[in-house]
GROMACS .gro file of C-alpha atoms in nm:
model
  342
    1UNK     CA    1 -17.383 -17.193   1.961
    2UNK     CA    2 -17.221 -16.954   1.722
    3UNK     CA    3 -16.867 -16.880   1.796
    4UNK     CA    4 -16.935 -16.538   1.879
    5UNK     CA    5 -17.165 -16.651   2.160
    6UNK     CA    6 -16.858 -16.781   2.330
    7UNK     CA    7 -16.668 -16.452   2.337
    8UNK     CA    8 -16.456 -16.524   2.018
    9UNK     CA    9 -16.492 -16.246   1.749
   10UNK     CA   10 -16.345 -16.255   1.396
   11UNK     CA   11 -16.229 -15.966   1.222
   12UNK     CA   12 -16.373 -15.606   1.220
   13UNK     CA   13 -16.658 -15.581   0.952
   14UNK     CA   14 -17.011 -15.618   1.089
   15UNK     CA   15 -17.211 -15.946   1.018
   16UNK     CA   16 -17.543 -15.959   0.838
   17UNK     CA   17 -17.860 -16.003   1.071
   18UNK     CA   18 -17.834 -16.385   1.064
   19UNK     CA   19 -17.477 -16.405   1.031
   20UNK     CA   20 -17.501 -16.691   0.752
   21UNK     CA   21 -17.501 -16.719   0.381
   22UNK     CA   22 -17.884 -16.664   0.353
   23UNK     CA   23 -17.817 -16.303   0.452
   24UNK     CA   24 -17.745 -16.254   0.082
   25UNK     CA   25 -18.101 -16.198  -0.046
   26UNK     CA   26 -18.258 -16.484  -0.237
   27UNK     CA   27 -17.978 -16.737  -0.132
   28UNK     CA   28 -18.125 -17.062   0.015
   29UNK     CA   29 -17.994 -17.360   0.184
   30UNK     CA   30 -18.128 -17.708   0.251
   31UNK     CA   31 -17.996 -18.029   0.430
   32UNK     CA   32 -18.063 -18.401   0.443
   33UNK     CA   33 -17.904 -18.580   0.731
   34UNK     CA   34 -17.853 -18.954   0.733
   35UNK     CA   35 -17.789 -19.106   1.078
   36UNK     CA   36 -17.863 -19.477   1.146
   37UNK     CA   37 -17.692 -19.811   1.191
   38UNK     CA   38 -17.681 -20.065   0.886
   39UNK     CA   39 -17.653 -20.364   1.115
   40UNK     CA   40 -17.703 -20.476   1.496
   41UNK     CA   41 -17.325 -20.468   1.556
   42UNK     CA   42 -17.294 -20.093   1.464
   43UNK     CA   43 -16.975 -20.183   1.254
   44UNK     CA   44 -17.158 -20.034   0.950
   45UNK     CA   45 -17.318 -19.706   1.029
   46UNK     CA   46 -17.453 -19.425   0.811
   47UNK     CA   47 -17.331 -19.090   0.933
   48UNK     CA   48 -17.351 -18.848   0.620
   49UNK     CA   49 -17.588 -18.632   0.409
   50UNK     CA   50 -17.650 -18.376   0.141
   51UNK     CA   51 -17.653 -18.002   0.145
   52UNK     CA   52 -17.795 -17.781  -0.123
   53UNK     CA   53 -17.718 -17.395  -0.190
   54UNK     CA   54 -17.942 -17.240  -0.411
   55UNK     CA   55 -17.830 -16.889  -0.552
   56UNK     CA   56 -18.198 -16.756  -0.583
   57UNK     CA   57 -18.547 -16.855  -0.552
   58UNK     CA   58 -18.629 -16.865  -0.930
   59UNK     CA   59 -18.523 -17.121  -1.195
   60UNK     CA   60 -18.149 -17.131  -1.172
   61UNK     CA   61 -18.102 -17.283  -1.516
   62UNK     CA   62 -18.317 -17.025  -1.704
   63UNK     CA   63 -18.164 -16.737  -1.472
   64UNK     CA   64 -17.798 -16.801  -1.441
   65UNK     CA   65 -17.569 -16.622  -1.196
   66UNK     CA   66 -17.215 -16.501  -1.250
   67UNK     CA   67 -16.978 -16.741  -1.086
   68UNK     CA   68 -16.615 -16.872  -1.051
   69UNK     CA   69 -16.415 -17.122  -0.869
   70UNK     CA   70 -16.071 -17.137  -0.727
   71UNK     CA   71 -15.872 -17.451  -0.625
   72UNK     CA   72 -15.638 -17.390  -0.334
   73UNK     CA   73 -15.531 -17.758  -0.327
   74UNK     CA   74 -15.678 -18.006  -0.583
   75UNK     CA   75 -15.719 -18.319  -0.385
   76UNK     CA   76 -16.073 -18.340  -0.469
   77UNK     CA   77 -16.359 -18.492  -0.682
   78UNK     CA   78 -16.589 -18.205  -0.782
   79UNK     CA   79 -16.815 -18.201  -1.059
   80UNK     CA   80 -16.895 -17.891  -1.283
   81UNK     CA   81 -16.603 -17.659  -1.210
   82UNK     CA   82 -16.450 -17.670  -1.556
   83UNK     CA   83 -16.751 -17.512  -1.718
   84UNK     CA   84 -16.803 -17.259  -1.439
   85UNK     CA   85 -16.459 -17.124  -1.488
   86UNK     CA   86 -16.491 -17.136  -1.888
   87UNK     CA   87 -16.821 -16.951  -1.898
   88UNK     CA   88 -16.832 -16.771  -1.568
   89UNK     CA   89 -17.182 -16.888  -1.481
   90UNK     CA   90 -17.373 -17.103  -1.246
   91UNK     CA   91 -17.695 -17.278  -1.374
   92UNK     CA   92 -17.758 -17.523  -1.105
   93UNK     CA   93 -17.774 -17.555  -0.727
   94UNK     CA   94 -17.442 -17.594  -0.556
   95UNK     CA   95 -17.446 -17.956  -0.389
   96UNK     CA   96 -17.232 -18.080  -0.108
   97UNK     CA   97 -17.195 -18.459   0.010
   98UNK     CA   98 -16.949 -18.721   0.088
   99UNK     CA   99 -16.688 -18.836  -0.170
  100UNK     CA  100 -16.856 -19.160  -0.307
  101UNK     CA  101 -17.191 -18.970  -0.284
  102UNK     CA  102 -17.098 -18.751  -0.574
  103UNK     CA  103 -17.233 -18.949  -0.851
  104UNK     CA  104 -17.567 -19.018  -0.669
  105UNK     CA  105 -17.621 -18.637  -0.585
  106UNK     CA  106 -17.536 -18.538  -0.942
  107UNK     CA  107 -17.795 -18.775  -1.084
  108UNK     CA  108 -18.059 -18.659  -0.822
  109UNK     CA  109 -17.973 -18.284  -0.893
  110UNK     CA  110 -17.993 -18.359  -1.271
  111UNK     CA  111 -18.330 -18.538  -1.226
  112UNK     CA  112 -18.467 -18.239  -1.033
  113UNK     CA  113 -18.345 -17.976  -1.288
  114UNK     CA  114 -18.480 -18.192  -1.584
  115UNK     CA  115 -18.814 -18.211  -1.431
  116UNK     CA  116 -18.810 -17.827  -1.375
  117UNK     CA  117 -18.691 -17.755  -1.719
  118UNK     CA  118 -18.823 -17.994  -1.998
  119UNK     CA  119 -18.632 -17.812  -2.259
  120UNK     CA  120 -18.297 -17.933  -2.124
  121UNK     CA  121 -18.151 -18.200  -2.383
  122UNK     CA  122 -18.444 -18.134  -2.606
  123UNK     CA  123 -18.495 -17.791  -2.753
  124UNK     CA  124 -18.180 -17.660  -2.580
  125UNK     CA  125 -17.850 -17.784  -2.455
  126UNK     CA  126 -17.749 -17.972  -2.153
  127UNK     CA  127 -17.692 -17.851  -1.792
  128UNK     CA  128 -17.391 -17.820  -1.583
  129UNK     CA  129 -17.438 -17.977  -1.232
  130UNK     CA  130 -17.208 -17.868  -0.961
  131UNK     CA  131 -17.110 -18.097  -0.663
  132UNK     CA  132 -16.848 -18.056  -0.408
  133UNK     CA  133 -16.733 -18.321  -0.151
  134UNK     CA  134 -16.521 -18.427   0.157
  135UNK     CA  135 -16.445 -18.773   0.269
  136UNK     CA  136 -16.650 -18.866   0.581
  137UNK     CA  137 -16.533 -19.248   0.589
  138UNK     CA  138 -16.387 -19.217   0.946
  139UNK     CA  139 -16.755 -19.215   1.080
  140UNK     CA  140 -16.960 -19.305   0.776
  141UNK     CA  141 -16.965 -19.657   0.604
  142UNK     CA  142 -16.884 -19.476   0.270
  143UNK     CA  143 -16.844 -19.804   0.075
  144UNK     CA  144 -17.211 -19.880   0.132
  145UNK     CA  145 -17.320 -19.592  -0.091
  146UNK     CA  146 -17.590 -19.461   0.164
  147UNK     CA  147 -17.647 -19.131  -0.029
  148UNK     CA  148 -17.905 -19.180  -0.300
  149UNK     CA  149 -18.039 -18.938  -0.578
  150UNK     CA  150 -18.352 -18.899  -0.388
  151UNK     CA  151 -18.159 -18.743  -0.095
  152UNK     CA  152 -18.026 -18.451  -0.340
  153UNK     CA  153 -18.390 -18.379  -0.452
  154UNK     CA  154 -18.497 -18.365  -0.092
  155UNK     CA  155 -18.216 -18.128   0.014
  156UNK     CA  156 -18.301 -17.900  -0.265
  157UNK     CA  157 -18.686 -17.907  -0.162
  158UNK     CA  158 -18.572 -17.840   0.179
  159UNK     CA  159 -18.389 -17.519   0.100
  160UNK     CA  160 -18.498 -17.197   0.265
  161UNK     CA  161 -18.375 -16.851   0.339
  162UNK     CA  162 -18.396 -16.889   0.712
  163UNK     CA  163 -18.117 -16.922   0.972
  164UNK     CA  164 -17.899 -17.197   0.840
  165UNK     CA  165 -17.864 -17.511   1.054
  166UNK     CA  166 -17.495 -17.578   1.131
  167UNK     CA  167 -17.265 -17.848   1.254
  168UNK     CA  168 -17.327 -18.203   1.223
  169UNK     CA  169 -17.606 -18.168   0.960
  170UNK     CA  170 -17.653 -18.240   0.601
  171UNK     CA  171 -17.313 -18.294   0.411
  172UNK     CA  172 -17.158 -18.216   0.741
  173UNK     CA  173 -17.290 -18.500   0.949
  174UNK     CA  174 -16.981 -18.715   0.936
  175UNK     CA  175 -16.706 -18.450   0.897
  176UNK     CA  176 -16.406 -18.391   1.128
  177UNK     CA  177 -16.226 -18.066   1.178
  178UNK     CA  178 -15.911 -18.011   1.369
  179UNK     CA  179 -15.972 -18.356   1.537
  180UNK     CA  180 -16.309 -18.248   1.660
  181UNK     CA  181 -16.664 -18.272   1.519
  182UNK     CA  182 -16.690 -18.034   1.224
  183UNK     CA  183 -16.931 -17.994   0.928
  184UNK     CA  184 -17.135 -17.728   0.807
  185UNK     CA  185 -17.077 -17.359   0.910
  186UNK     CA  186 -17.157 -17.017   0.789
  187UNK     CA  187 -17.111 -16.648   0.844
  188UNK     CA  188 -17.165 -16.324   0.672
  189UNK     CA  189 -17.041 -15.963   0.635
  190UNK     CA  190 -17.195 -15.638   0.532
  191UNK     CA  191 -16.989 -15.370   0.341
  192UNK     CA  192 -17.183 -15.067   0.286
  193UNK     CA  193 -17.506 -15.168   0.074
  194UNK     CA  194 -17.351 -15.509  -0.009
  195UNK     CA  195 -17.342 -15.853   0.171
  196UNK     CA  196 -17.094 -16.129   0.159
  197UNK     CA  197 -17.201 -16.482   0.276
  198UNK     CA  198 -16.989 -16.785   0.329
  199UNK     CA  199 -17.079 -17.148   0.399
  200UNK     CA  200 -16.825 -17.417   0.453
  201UNK     CA  201 -16.804 -17.785   0.476
  202UNK     CA  202 -16.506 -17.863   0.703
  203UNK     CA  203 -16.308 -18.177   0.703
  204UNK     CA  204 -15.937 -18.118   0.769
  205UNK     CA  205 -15.671 -18.067   1.022
  206UNK     CA  206 -15.505 -18.202   1.339
  207UNK     CA  207 -15.603 -18.082   1.670
  208UNK     CA  208 -15.264 -17.951   1.721
  209UNK     CA  209 -15.278 -17.736   1.404
  210UNK     CA  210 -15.554 -17.526   1.518
  211UNK     CA  211 -15.451 -17.170   1.598
  212UNK     CA  212 -15.748 -16.942   1.637
  213UNK     CA  213 -15.877 -17.021   1.984
  214UNK     CA  214 -15.803 -17.214   2.299
  215UNK     CA  215 -15.997 -17.539   2.373
  216UNK     CA  216 -15.963 -17.842   2.575
  217UNK     CA  217 -15.689 -18.094   2.462
  218UNK     CA  218 -15.905 -18.373   2.586
  219UNK     CA  219 -16.096 -18.593   2.317
  220UNK     CA  220 -15.965 -18.466   1.991
  221UNK     CA  221 -15.817 -18.685   1.718
  222UNK     CA  222 -15.465 -18.643   1.577
  223UNK     CA  223 -15.477 -18.908   1.301
  224UNK     CA  224 -15.705 -18.729   1.075
  225UNK     CA  225 -15.458 -18.460   0.925
  226UNK     CA  226 -15.546 -18.495   0.566
  227UNK     CA  227 -15.906 -18.389   0.480
  228UNK     CA  228 -16.075 -18.127   0.275
  229UNK     CA  229 -16.292 -17.825   0.279
  230UNK     CA  230 -16.534 -17.676   0.038
  231UNK     CA  231 -16.611 -17.299   0.060
  232UNK     CA  232 -16.906 -17.158  -0.106
  233UNK     CA  233 -16.905 -16.760  -0.127
  234UNK     CA  234 -17.204 -16.549  -0.217
  235UNK     CA  235 -17.253 -16.187  -0.278
  236UNK     CA  236 -17.498 -15.943  -0.407
  237UNK     CA  237 -17.220 -15.703  -0.506
  238UNK     CA  238 -17.208 -15.645  -0.893
  239UNK     CA  239 -16.901 -15.849  -0.967
  240UNK     CA  240 -16.757 -16.013  -1.275
  241UNK     CA  241 -16.662 -16.375  -1.281
  242UNK     CA  242 -16.291 -16.256  -1.277
  243UNK     CA  243 -16.359 -16.043  -0.976
  244UNK     CA  244 -16.531 -16.333  -0.807
  245UNK     CA  245 -16.219 -16.525  -0.874
  246UNK     CA  246 -16.020 -16.262  -0.700
  247UNK     CA  247 -16.267 -16.283  -0.389
  248UNK     CA  248 -16.252 -16.655  -0.382
  249UNK     CA  249 -15.868 -16.661  -0.352
  250UNK     CA  250 -15.912 -16.444  -0.030
  251UNK     CA  251 -16.117 -16.716   0.121
  252UNK     CA  252 -15.772 -16.903   0.157
  253UNK     CA  253 -15.656 -16.637   0.398
  254UNK     CA  254 -15.931 -16.722   0.631
  255UNK     CA  255 -15.869 -17.075   0.598
  256UNK     CA  256 -15.498 -17.030   0.681
  257UNK     CA  257 -15.583 -16.812   0.981
  258UNK     CA  258 -15.749 -17.117   1.139
  259UNK     CA  259 -15.441 -17.312   1.114
  260UNK     CA  260 -15.474 -17.495   0.768
  261UNK     CA  261 -15.154 -17.542   0.561
  262UNK     CA  262 -15.361 -17.702   0.268
  263UNK     CA  263 -15.220 -18.047   0.319
  264UNK     CA  264 -15.124 -18.300   0.048
  265UNK     CA  265 -15.448 -18.490   0.067
  266UNK     CA  266 -15.674 -18.194   0.113
  267UNK     CA  267 -15.936 -18.072  -0.147
  268UNK     CA  268 -15.942 -17.716  -0.066
  269UNK     CA  269 -16.211 -17.566  -0.312
  270UNK     CA  270 -16.387 -17.231  -0.325
  271UNK     CA  271 -16.697 -17.184  -0.540
  272UNK     CA  272 -16.812 -16.820  -0.565
  273UNK     CA  273 -17.103 -16.646  -0.712
  274UNK     CA  274 -17.280 -16.304  -0.740
  275UNK     CA  275 -17.651 -16.259  -0.751
  276UNK     CA  276 -17.641 -15.903  -0.866
  277UNK     CA  277 -17.713 -15.997  -1.219
  278UNK     CA  278 -17.920 -16.294  -1.372
  279UNK     CA  279 -17.829 -16.392  -1.738
  280UNK     CA  280 -18.139 -16.523  -1.926
  281UNK     CA  281 -18.099 -16.853  -2.089
  282UNK     CA  282 -18.347 -16.786  -2.349
  283UNK     CA  283 -18.258 -16.460  -2.551
  284UNK     CA  284 -18.209 -16.360  -2.897
  285UNK     CA  285 -18.019 -16.052  -2.805
  286UNK     CA  286 -17.648 -16.062  -2.918
  287UNK     CA  287 -17.549 -15.847  -2.621
  288UNK     CA  288 -17.617 -15.792  -2.256
  289UNK     CA  289 -17.527 -15.524  -2.034
  290UNK     CA  290 -17.435 -15.526  -1.657
  291UNK     CA  291 -17.283 -15.311  -1.395
  292UNK     CA  292 -16.979 -15.419  -1.223
  293UNK     CA  293 -16.757 -15.264  -0.934
  294UNK     CA  294 -16.448 -15.067  -1.039
  295UNK     CA  295 -16.143 -15.262  -0.955
  296UNK     CA  296 -15.964 -14.968  -0.783
  297UNK     CA  297 -16.264 -14.862  -0.582
  298UNK     CA  298 -16.196 -14.904  -0.201
  299UNK     CA  299 -16.519 -15.124  -0.182
  300UNK     CA  300 -16.314 -15.398  -0.352
  301UNK     CA  301 -16.059 -15.405  -0.068
  302UNK     CA  302 -16.337 -15.422   0.184
  303UNK     CA  303 -16.498 -15.721  -0.017
  304UNK     CA  304 -16.161 -15.897  -0.008
  305UNK     CA  305 -16.156 -15.839   0.382
  306UNK     CA  306 -16.510 -15.957   0.414
  307UNK     CA  307 -16.449 -16.294   0.215
  308UNK     CA  308 -16.150 -16.364   0.432
  309UNK     CA  309 -16.322 -16.282   0.756
  310UNK     CA  310 -16.658 -16.470   0.658
  311UNK     CA  311 -16.460 -16.779   0.566
  312UNK     CA  312 -16.273 -16.788   0.884
  313UNK     CA  313 -16.584 -16.750   1.100
  314UNK     CA  314 -16.775 -16.986   0.907
  315UNK     CA  315 -16.497 -17.249   0.991
  316UNK     CA  316 -16.504 -17.171   1.358
  317UNK     CA  317 -16.902 -17.186   1.356
  318UNK     CA  318 -16.873 -17.543   1.199
  319UNK     CA  319 -16.682 -17.648   1.511
  320UNK     CA  320 -16.878 -17.444   1.771
  321UNK     CA  321 -17.225 -17.556   1.629
  322UNK     CA  322 -17.143 -17.919   1.602
  323UNK     CA  323 -17.228 -18.201   1.857
  324UNK     CA  324 -17.043 -18.513   1.969
  325UNK     CA  325 -17.128 -18.777   1.703
  326UNK     CA  326 -17.093 -19.151   1.688
  327UNK     CA  327 -17.034 -19.350   1.366
  328UNK     CA  328 -16.921 -19.685   1.226
  329UNK     CA  329 -16.702 -19.928   1.418
  330UNK     CA  330 -16.810 -19.773   1.750
  331UNK     CA  331 -16.602 -19.456   1.665
  332UNK     CA  332 -16.694 -19.124   1.834
  333UNK     CA  333 -16.578 -18.767   1.751
  334UNK     CA  334 -16.619 -18.519   2.024
  335UNK     CA  335 -16.736 -18.170   1.996
  336UNK     CA  336 -16.498 -17.904   2.093
  337UNK     CA  337 -16.494 -17.770   2.454
  338UNK     CA  338 -16.356 -17.429   2.491
  339UNK     CA  339 -16.132 -17.390   2.805
  340UNK     CA  340 -16.344 -17.228   3.074
  341UNK     CA  341 -16.670 -17.373   2.951
  342UNK     CA  342 -16.882 -17.475   2.671
   0.00000   0.00000   0.00000
């Protein structure tokens, strides 16, 4: 269940109708979840997956969206962030997976985008594929490379704008948060006519570090302190890439409120985009016009608040929506149990 259904509320701003990233019109999310033993002993076990976030329902390469990224702590193995920050645009789905799955997911996403756009590498330039990762090797036999390029294609094809599935699904299948089962979480906020949506892949923290709510001390792990989180922030507000960078930084506030201190071995990375304007890949015009919010308008501060609140609640939803999960070598990671009930 969503964390709000347990009586825990986060912040003051209202959520969108689904309280997930797909409240931002056009944004879609798809998962592929892999869960099976590789041998009869169970020593090797596949407990992983792929998650795809599409910024809109059209051709993302031909209609690029404004984007930025922010590295809170850089112990991560992402692809595509250098070009996002240089050009301020996103031209592919944002893909999430495990650390060793990044090459396969990059290849699969590239194959999908090449099939959709035969011009790439022929009559026009190349494409910047964006992939984020967390290390799920406690539960997943990561050295066996279970994630294949076809799984990335399947995740993209599974994408929809419906209520996003959360917890131990997709890229979140094998992830651990504060010593309990984590994974995919999402939340949203509405600010006047605009919406902010956040989706996270959580894989960080000891159980003793969690500060946001009270839960049973039984069954949590203490040895998984170093880990990572990928935060994807979407909005329909008209924002420049520089303004999106400012919003992305505020996601760190929400992360810190849950108890994270951005540990040495943690890859804490935010990727933010706005759907308000789509830049056409094929155009002969030397200029383009777009609207953007004034920096000093009160709406900007409300968007900052929304980014922090949505990130915090998305992290808590990744915990509350997860289920107890088994993995390699007989290991089990328990779901959280709130004090006084489920």
